[in-house]
């Protein structure tokens, strides 16, 4: 006849946290032995790869473990894997380099730009003045001069009417 087994805990359902195994004791009895859940290794926060150098454990055990078992002596050790960390550092460096290059480029343009603008502006004014004299001979703008002779673009239509836009 098969020996009957009694539960050691009150929970009788076969849930994930209540797994049991039948074990024979040295006295020859059969008893239930409760099995703990499998220990897991933390994973990288970015690529979800298992982190190397960290002891597998249950989350409830980690507060009782020493620091050297839970981390690696590196920035983001125990959070990111070496590959993702390297990628972040390189990306941050390249972004900083890009900012410096952009600032240098804008400084260079600021030094070179006024020389080009002075030479390029007189030609278009002569052409617009000639066109303006023909096209806008009878029209008078806010300034009182012809459209092409003013040298500026007219403002928005509401400003020409005299009342400010709300």
Coordinates of C-alpha atoms in Angstrom, one line a residue:
X1 CA 0.0 0.0 0.0
X2 CA 1.2 3.5 -0.9
X3 CA 2.0 5.8 2.1
X4 CA -0.2 8.8 2.4
X5 CA 1.4 12.3 2.5
X6 CA 0.2 15.3 4.5
X7 CA 0.9 18.8 3.5
X8 CA 3.3 20.8 5.6
X9 CA 1.7 24.2 4.8
X10 CA -2.0 25.2 4.5
X11 CA -2.0 26.1 0.8
X12 CA -3.1 23.0 -1.1
X13 CA -3.3 24.3 -4.7
X14 CA -0.5 23.6 -7.2
X15 CA 0.6 27.2 -7.8
X16 CA 4.0 28.5 -9.0
X17 CA 5.0 29.3 -5.4
X18 CA 3.7 26.0 -3.9
X19 CA 5.6 23.4 -5.9
X20 CA 6.4 20.2 -3.9
X21 CA 8.6 17.2 -4.3
X22 CA 8.3 13.8 -2.6
X23 CA 11.4 12.9 -0.6
X24 CA 12.2 9.8 1.5
X25 CA 13.7 10.7 4.9
X26 CA 16.4 8.7 6.7
X27 CA 13.7 7.2 8.9
X28 CA 12.0 5.7 5.8
X29 CA 9.0 8.0 5.7
X30 CA 7.8 9.9 2.5
X31 CA 7.3 13.7 3.0
X32 CA 6.7 16.7 0.9
X33 CA 9.6 19.0 0.4
X34 CA 8.7 22.5 -0.9
X35 CA 10.8 23.6 -3.9
X36 CA 11.9 27.2 -4.2
X37 CA 11.6 29.1 -7.5
X38 CA 14.6 29.1 -9.8
X39 CA 17.3 31.8 -9.3
X40 CA 17.7 34.2 -12.1
X41 CA 20.5 36.5 -13.3
X42 CA 19.6 40.1 -13.8
X43 CA 19.4 41.3 -17.4
X44 CA 20.7 44.3 -19.2
X45 CA 18.2 47.2 -19.1
X46 CA 18.8 48.0 -22.8
X47 CA 19.4 44.8 -24.8
X48 CA 18.0 42.3 -22.2
X49 CA 21.2 40.1 -22.3
X50 CA 22.1 38.3 -19.1
X51 CA 24.6 40.3 -17.1
X52 CA 28.0 38.6 -16.5
X53 CA 29.7 38.5 -13.1
X54 CA 26.5 38.7 -11.0
X55 CA 25.3 35.8 -8.8
X56 CA 21.9 34.3 -9.7
X57 CA 19.4 34.9 -6.9
X58 CA 15.7 35.6 -6.2
X59 CA 14.8 39.3 -5.8
X60 CA 13.9 38.8 -2.1
X61 CA 17.4 37.4 -1.4
X62 CA 19.3 40.3 -2.9
X63 CA 19.0 42.7 0.0
X64 CA 20.7 40.1 2.2
X65 CA 23.6 39.6 -0.3
X66 CA 26.8 41.5 -0.2
X67 CA 27.4 44.3 -2.7
X68 CA 30.2 42.4 -4.6
X69 CA 27.8 39.6 -5.5
X70 CA 25.2 42.0 -7.0
X71 CA 27.3 44.4 -9.1
X72 CA 30.4 44.7 -11.3
X73 CA 32.9 47.5 -10.5
X74 CA 32.1 49.6 -13.5
X75 CA 29.8 52.5 -14.3
X76 CA 26.2 51.1 -14.6
X77 CA 27.6 47.7 -13.3
X78 CA 24.7 45.4 -12.6
X79 CA 22.3 47.5 -14.8
X80 CA 23.9 47.6 -18.3
X81 CA 26.0 45.1 -20.1
X82 CA 29.5 46.1 -21.3
X83 CA 28.4 46.5 -24.9
X84 CA 25.5 48.8 -24.2
X85 CA 27.6 50.9 -21.8
X86 CA 30.4 51.2 -24.4
X87 CA 27.8 52.3 -27.0
X88 CA 26.4 55.0 -24.7
X89 CA 29.9 56.4 -23.9
X90 CA 30.8 56.5 -27.6
X91 CA 27.4 58.1 -28.5
X92 CA 27.8 60.8 -25.8
X93 CA 31.4 61.5 -27.0
X94 CA 30.2 61.9 -30.7
X95 CA 27.3 64.2 -29.7
X96 CA 29.8 66.4 -27.8
X97 CA 32.1 66.4 -30.8
X98 CA 29.2 67.3 -33.1
X99 CA 28.3 70.3 -30.9
X100 CA 31.9 71.6 -31.0
X101 CA 32.1 71.2 -34.8
X102 CA 28.7 73.0 -35.1
X103 CA 29.9 75.9 -32.9
X104 CA 33.2 76.2 -34.9
X105 CA 31.3 76.2 -38.2
X106 CA 28.9 78.9 -37.0
X107 CA 31.8 81.0 -35.8
X108 CA 33.6 80.6 -39.2
X109 CA 30.4 81.6 -41.1
X110 CA 30.0 84.7 -38.9
X111 CA 33.5 85.8 -39.8
X112 CA 33.2 85.1 -43.5
X113 CA 29.5 86.0 -44.1
X114 CA 29.7 89.9 -44.0
X115 CA 32.3 90.1 -46.8
X116 CA 30.1 88.0 -49.1
X117 CA 26.9 89.9 -48.3
X118 CA 28.4 93.3 -49.0
X119 CA 29.4 92.3 -52.5
X120 CA 26.2 90.4 -53.3
X121 CA 23.6 93.1 -52.2
X122 CA 24.1 96.0 -54.6
X123 CA 23.3 94.0 -57.8
X124 CA 19.8 92.9 -56.7
X125 CA 18.8 96.4 -55.5
X126 CA 19.4 97.9 -59.0
X127 CA 17.3 95.2 -60.6
X128 CA 14.4 95.6 -58.1
X129 CA 14.6 99.4 -58.4
X130 CA 14.2 99.2 -62.1
X131 CA 11.3 96.7 -61.9
X132 CA 9.7 98.7 -59.1
X133 CA 9.8 102.0 -61.0
X134 CA 7.8 100.3 -63.9
X135 CA 5.4 98.2 -61.8
X136 CA 4.6 100.4 -58.8
X137 CA 4.7 103.9 -60.4
X138 CA 1.2 104.9 -59.2
X139 CA 1.1 102.9 -56.0
X140 CA 2.0 104.5 -52.6
X141 CA 3.0 102.4 -49.6
X142 CA 3.1 103.3 -45.9
X143 CA 6.5 105.0 -46.3
X144 CA 5.2 107.2 -49.1
X145 CA 7.7 106.0 -51.7
X146 CA 7.3 103.6 -54.6
X147 CA 7.2 99.9 -53.9
X148 CA 10.5 99.0 -55.4
X149 CA 12.4 102.2 -54.3
X150 CA 11.9 101.4 -50.6
X151 CA 14.1 98.4 -50.7
X152 CA 12.1 96.5 -48.1
X153 CA 9.4 93.9 -48.3
X154 CA 5.9 95.1 -47.3
X155 CA 4.7 93.9 -43.9
X156 CA 1.5 91.9 -43.3
X157 CA -1.7 93.1 -44.9
X158 CA -3.2 94.1 -41.5
X159 CA -0.3 96.4 -40.8
X160 CA -0.9 98.3 -44.0
X161 CA -4.5 99.0 -43.0
X162 CA -3.2 100.9 -40.0
X163 CA -4.9 98.8 -37.2
X164 CA -2.7 96.3 -35.3
X165 CA -3.7 92.7 -35.5
X166 CA -5.1 91.1 -32.3

